[in-house]
Short mmCIF file of C-alpha atoms in Angstrom, two decimals:
data_model
loop_
_atom_site.label_atom_id
_atom_site.label_comp_id
_atom_site.label_asym_id
_atom_site.label_seq_id
_atom_site.Cartn_x
_atom_site.Cartn_y
_atom_site.Cartn_z
CA MET A 145 -0.16 0.18 0.50
CA GLU A 146 1.37 3.65 -0.25
CA GLN A 147 2.68 5.62 2.11
CA GLY A 148 0.63 6.40 5.00
CA ASN A 149 -3.05 6.75 4.36
CA HIS A 150 -2.05 8.18 0.48
CA PHE A 151 -4.53 5.02 -0.76
CA GLY A 152 -7.16 5.87 1.57
CA LYS A 153 -7.61 9.17 0.27
CA PHE A 154 -8.59 8.41 -3.19
CA LEU A 155 -10.93 6.28 -1.83
CA GLU A 156 -12.34 9.30 -0.05
CA THR A 157 -11.59 11.20 -3.89
CA LEU A 158 -12.96 8.43 -6.27
CA ARG A 159 -16.54 8.87 -3.63
CA GLY A 160 -16.55 12.46 -4.43
CA LYS A 161 -19.59 14.04 -2.84
CA MET A 162 -21.66 10.13 -2.62
CA SER A 163 -22.60 9.46 0.45
CA LEU A 164 -21.12 6.68 2.44
CA ARG A 165 -24.40 4.51 2.57
CA LYS A 166 -24.74 5.09 -1.47
CA VAL A 167 -21.29 3.46 -1.95
CA ALA A 168 -22.07 0.98 0.57
CA SER A 169 -25.83 -0.57 -1.44
CA LYS A 170 -23.49 -0.18 -4.67
CA CYS A 171 -21.02 -2.31 -3.11
CA GLY A 172 -22.65 -4.59 -0.65
CA LEU A 173 -20.42 -3.41 2.34
CA SER A 174 -20.62 -1.57 5.06
CA HIS A 175 -20.70 2.45 5.07
CA ALA A 176 -18.35 1.98 8.51
CA TYR A 177 -16.11 -0.29 6.82
CA ILE A 178 -15.42 1.55 3.64
CA ARG A 179 -14.70 4.97 6.26
CA ASP A 180 -12.15 2.67 7.91
CA LEU A 181 -10.80 1.75 4.54
CA GLU A 182 -10.35 5.83 3.79
CA LEU A 183 -9.23 7.26 7.00
CA GLY A 184 -7.02 4.01 6.82
CA ARG A 185 -7.44 2.01 9.64
CA ASN A 186 -9.90 0.61 12.32
CA ARG A 187 -11.84 3.66 14.36
CA THR A 188 -12.68 0.71 16.93
CA THR A 189 -8.44 -0.67 17.73
CA ASN A 190 -7.47 1.97 15.48
CA ASP A 191 -5.49 -0.84 13.07
CA VAL A 192 -3.77 -0.37 10.09
CA ILE A 193 -6.10 -1.53 7.64
CA LYS A 194 -6.05 -2.24 4.06
CA PRO A 195 -8.75 -3.68 2.17
CA SER A 196 -8.70 -7.31 0.10
CA PRO A 197 -8.91 -7.79 -4.00
CA ASP A 198 -12.33 -8.72 -3.26
CA THR A 199 -12.99 -5.76 -1.27
CA LEU A 200 -11.14 -3.27 -3.95
CA ARG A 201 -13.18 -5.52 -6.87
CA LYS A 202 -16.64 -4.23 -5.25
CA LEU A 203 -15.13 -0.97 -4.98
CA SER A 204 -14.08 -0.80 -9.21
CA GLN A 205 -17.24 -1.93 -9.41
CA ALA A 206 -19.38 1.18 -6.96
CA TYR A 207 -17.09 3.85 -8.29
CA GLN A 208 -16.73 2.46 -11.75
CA TYR A 209 -12.88 3.19 -11.32
CA PRO A 210 -11.07 0.49 -13.36
CA TYR A 211 -9.40 -3.02 -11.56
CA THR A 212 -6.41 -3.23 -11.95
CA ASP A 213 -5.76 0.13 -11.68
CA LEU A 214 -7.28 -0.47 -8.28
CA LEU A 215 -5.22 -3.36 -7.55
CA MET A 216 -2.11 -0.97 -8.39
CA LYS A 217 -3.05 1.78 -6.43
CA ALA A 218 -3.23 0.00 -3.66
CA GLY A 219 -0.18 -1.73 -3.64
CA TYR A 220 -1.34 -5.35 -5.24
CA LEU A 221 0.57 -4.51 -8.43
CA GLU A 222 3.06 -3.06 -10.10
CA GLU A 223 3.04 -1.66 -13.43
CA ALA A 224 4.79 -2.09 -16.66
CA SER A 225 5.47 -0.21 -19.79
CA THR A 226 5.27 -4.36 -21.83
CA TRP A 227 3.16 -7.18 -22.17
CA GLN A 228 3.46 -10.37 -24.63
CA THR A 229 1.26 -13.09 -25.06
CA PRO A 230 2.23 -16.72 -24.99
CA LEU A 231 3.61 -18.31 -27.81
CA GLN A 232 0.67 -21.03 -28.27
CA ILE A 233 -1.88 -18.23 -28.48
CA ARG A 234 -3.34 -16.64 -31.31
CA LEU A 235 -5.39 -13.55 -31.10
CA ASP A 236 -6.95 -13.83 -34.12
CA ASN A 237 -8.61 -16.48 -32.70
CA VAL A 238 -9.28 -16.06 -29.34
CA TRP A 239 -13.08 -14.58 -28.63
CA TYR A 240 -11.96 -12.55 -25.66
CA VAL A 241 -9.75 -12.39 -22.67
CA GLU A 242 -10.42 -11.85 -19.32
CA PHE A 243 -7.43 -10.64 -16.66
CA GLY A 244 -8.17 -11.94 -12.78
CA ILE A 245 -5.88 -11.32 -10.07
CA LYS A 246 -2.70 -12.93 -10.65
CA SER A 247 -3.66 -14.84 -14.05
CA ILE A 248 -4.71 -13.93 -17.59
CA GLN A 249 -7.76 -16.51 -19.27
CA TYR A 250 -7.49 -16.51 -23.48
CA VAL A 251 -10.89 -18.59 -24.39
CA SER A 252 -11.06 -19.36 -27.77
CA PRO A 253 -13.01 -22.32 -29.96
CA GLU A 254 -9.95 -24.51 -29.01
CA GLY A 255 -10.74 -24.21 -25.07
CA ILE A 256 -9.42 -22.05 -22.24
CA ILE A 257 -5.39 -21.18 -21.64
CA GLU A 258 -5.01 -19.48 -17.99
CA GLU A 259 -1.65 -18.09 -17.67
CA ASN A 260 -0.68 -17.67 -13.62
CA VAL A 261 1.82 -14.06 -13.08
CA GLU A 262 3.45 -12.84 -10.71
CA SER A 263 1.82 -10.16 -10.28
CA LEU A 264 -0.73 -8.29 -13.20
CA VAL A 265 0.13 -5.02 -13.95
CA ALA A 266 -0.29 -2.26 -16.51
CA PHE A 267 0.16 -3.55 -19.49
CA THR A 268 0.23 -0.24 -21.35
CA SER A 269 1.24 -2.84 -25.00
CA PHE A 270 -0.23 -5.34 -24.68
CA ILE A 271 -3.46 -3.26 -24.67
CA GLU A 272 -2.16 -1.62 -27.59
CA THR A 273 -1.75 -5.12 -28.71
CA LEU A 274 -5.29 -6.56 -28.40
CA ILE A 275 -6.80 -3.85 -28.96
CA ASP A 276 -5.39 -3.71 -33.26
CA HIS A 277 -6.54 -7.28 -32.58
CA HIS A 278 -9.68 -5.66 -32.14
CA PHE A 279 -10.78 -6.77 -28.67
CA VAL A 280 -12.31 -4.38 -26.67
CA LYS A 281 -13.23 -3.93 -23.28
CA LEU A 282 -16.12 -4.16 -22.41
CA ASP A 283 -16.18 -4.72 -18.33
CA MET A 284 -13.73 -4.16 -15.73
CA HIS A 285 -11.00 -7.11 -16.75
CA LEU A 286 -12.74 -8.56 -20.05
CA PHE A 287 -11.64 -8.17 -23.04
CA VAL A 288 -14.27 -9.12 -26.66
CA ASN A 289 -12.89 -9.71 -29.90
CA LEU A 290 -15.62 -8.12 -31.88
CA ASN A 291 -14.62 -10.21 -34.81
CA LYS A 292 -15.51 -12.99 -33.27
CA ILE A 293 -19.16 -11.52 -32.27
CA LYS A 294 -21.35 -13.35 -33.86
CA LYS A 295 -25.33 -12.52 -31.62
CA TYR A 296 -25.81 -9.69 -29.69
CA ALA A 297 -28.13 -9.89 -27.16
CA PRO A 298 -29.33 -6.39 -26.11
CA SER A 299 -31.81 -7.15 -24.03
CA GLU A 300 -30.01 -9.94 -21.99
CA GLY A 301 -26.17 -7.66 -22.02
CA LYS A 302 -25.11 -10.26 -23.87
CA LEU A 303 -22.53 -11.75 -26.20
CA TYR A 304 -22.69 -15.06 -28.67
CA PHE A 305 -19.64 -16.32 -30.45
CA ASP A 306 -22.05 -18.71 -32.18
CA THR A 307 -25.65 -18.07 -33.22
CA TYR A 308 -27.50 -20.83 -31.11
CA ASP A 309 -28.13 -18.92 -27.56
CA GLU A 310 -26.65 -21.91 -25.70
CA GLY A 311 -23.60 -21.40 -27.56
CA PRO A 312 -20.43 -19.93 -25.19
CA CYS A 313 -21.71 -15.87 -24.58
CA VAL A 314 -20.14 -13.11 -21.92
CA THR A 315 -22.22 -10.74 -20.35
CA ILE A 316 -21.30 -6.86 -20.90
CA ALA A 317 -21.36 -4.51 -18.00
CA ALA A 318 -24.26 -1.84 -18.65
CA ILE A 319 -22.36 0.88 -19.95
CA SER A 320 -20.10 -0.59 -22.02
CA GLN A 321 -23.53 -1.70 -23.21
CA LYS A 322 -24.55 1.58 -23.92
CA LYS A 323 -21.13 2.58 -25.09
CA TYR A 324 -20.38 0.35 -27.88
CA HIS A 325 -24.52 0.01 -28.70
CA GLN A 326 -24.03 0.67 -32.03
CA THR A 327 -20.44 -1.14 -32.55
CA LEU A 328 -21.64 -4.35 -31.38
CA LEU A 329 -24.54 -4.30 -34.14
CA GLU A 330 -22.83 -3.24 -36.97
CA TYR A 331 -19.53 -5.93 -35.72
CA GLU A 332 -22.33 -8.12 -35.46
CA ALA A 333 -24.28 -7.68 -39.04
CA ARG A 334 -20.71 -7.87 -40.61
CA ASN A 335 -18.99 -10.67 -38.45
CA THR A 336 -22.54 -12.37 -39.97
CA GLY A 337 -22.60 -12.32 -43.23
CA LEU A 338 -26.00 -9.44 -43.09
CA VAL A 339 -23.52 -6.13 -43.74
CA VAL A 340 -20.36 -6.24 -46.06
CA GLU A 341 -18.00 -3.14 -45.39
CA THR A 342 -15.80 -1.97 -47.78
CA ASP A 343 -13.86 1.10 -45.93
CA SER A 344 -12.23 -1.91 -43.07
CA CYS A 345 -9.39 0.59 -42.10
CA VAL A 346 -11.01 3.31 -42.16
CA ARG A 347 -13.67 2.08 -38.98
CA HIS A 348 -10.97 0.22 -37.34
CA SER A 349 -9.07 3.72 -37.04
CA SER A 350 -11.01 5.23 -35.76
CA LEU A 351 -12.19 2.04 -33.27
CA LYS A 352 -9.32 2.53 -31.79
CA ALA A 353 -9.21 6.28 -31.54
CA LYS A 354 -12.38 5.68 -29.26
CA PHE A 355 -11.18 2.94 -27.30
CA LEU A 356 -8.09 4.49 -26.36
CA THR A 357 -10.15 7.97 -25.11
#
């Protein structure tokens, strides 16, 4: 954790004008515990406290703040500038990539390859690589290959990788669904042969700029 109570003050900044009880209702933690985290100590025992990764995941969802970034702020992860996929993985064939606390899962038609790592990192270059392969971040820890979407079900908030509802799918965050709704529809149409896009290079350039903002 950062020296002093810097992380607690950072959590307080994230909360902003939102009440402790409002945050508690969003993440399932008690408002008293959230305040203890902001103060960096248990007010009953005066002991220094550090939130667990699971607690941070709940807070990241409540504040809509990237989970990996919050883990780094809390001292669980070390930032690094680059990351490379394992040699046996072809990103073009991957449906989606999911980040855990100390692992990365690559899910494809061939199954799941899970890579354990000592600590997850900022993945700056790796995320650039994912975007170059038409992946987009659709949840705190989920990157989906747009070229593999076969069915988009807006009412369910789900993306399917074949045309059958019972096939492999992922559930995406509501805020991402709203932001990329039209894009998901366009890729679904293109991937299923309903629409042929002739200016794919220009289209991808605009998408890349959008995803990086």
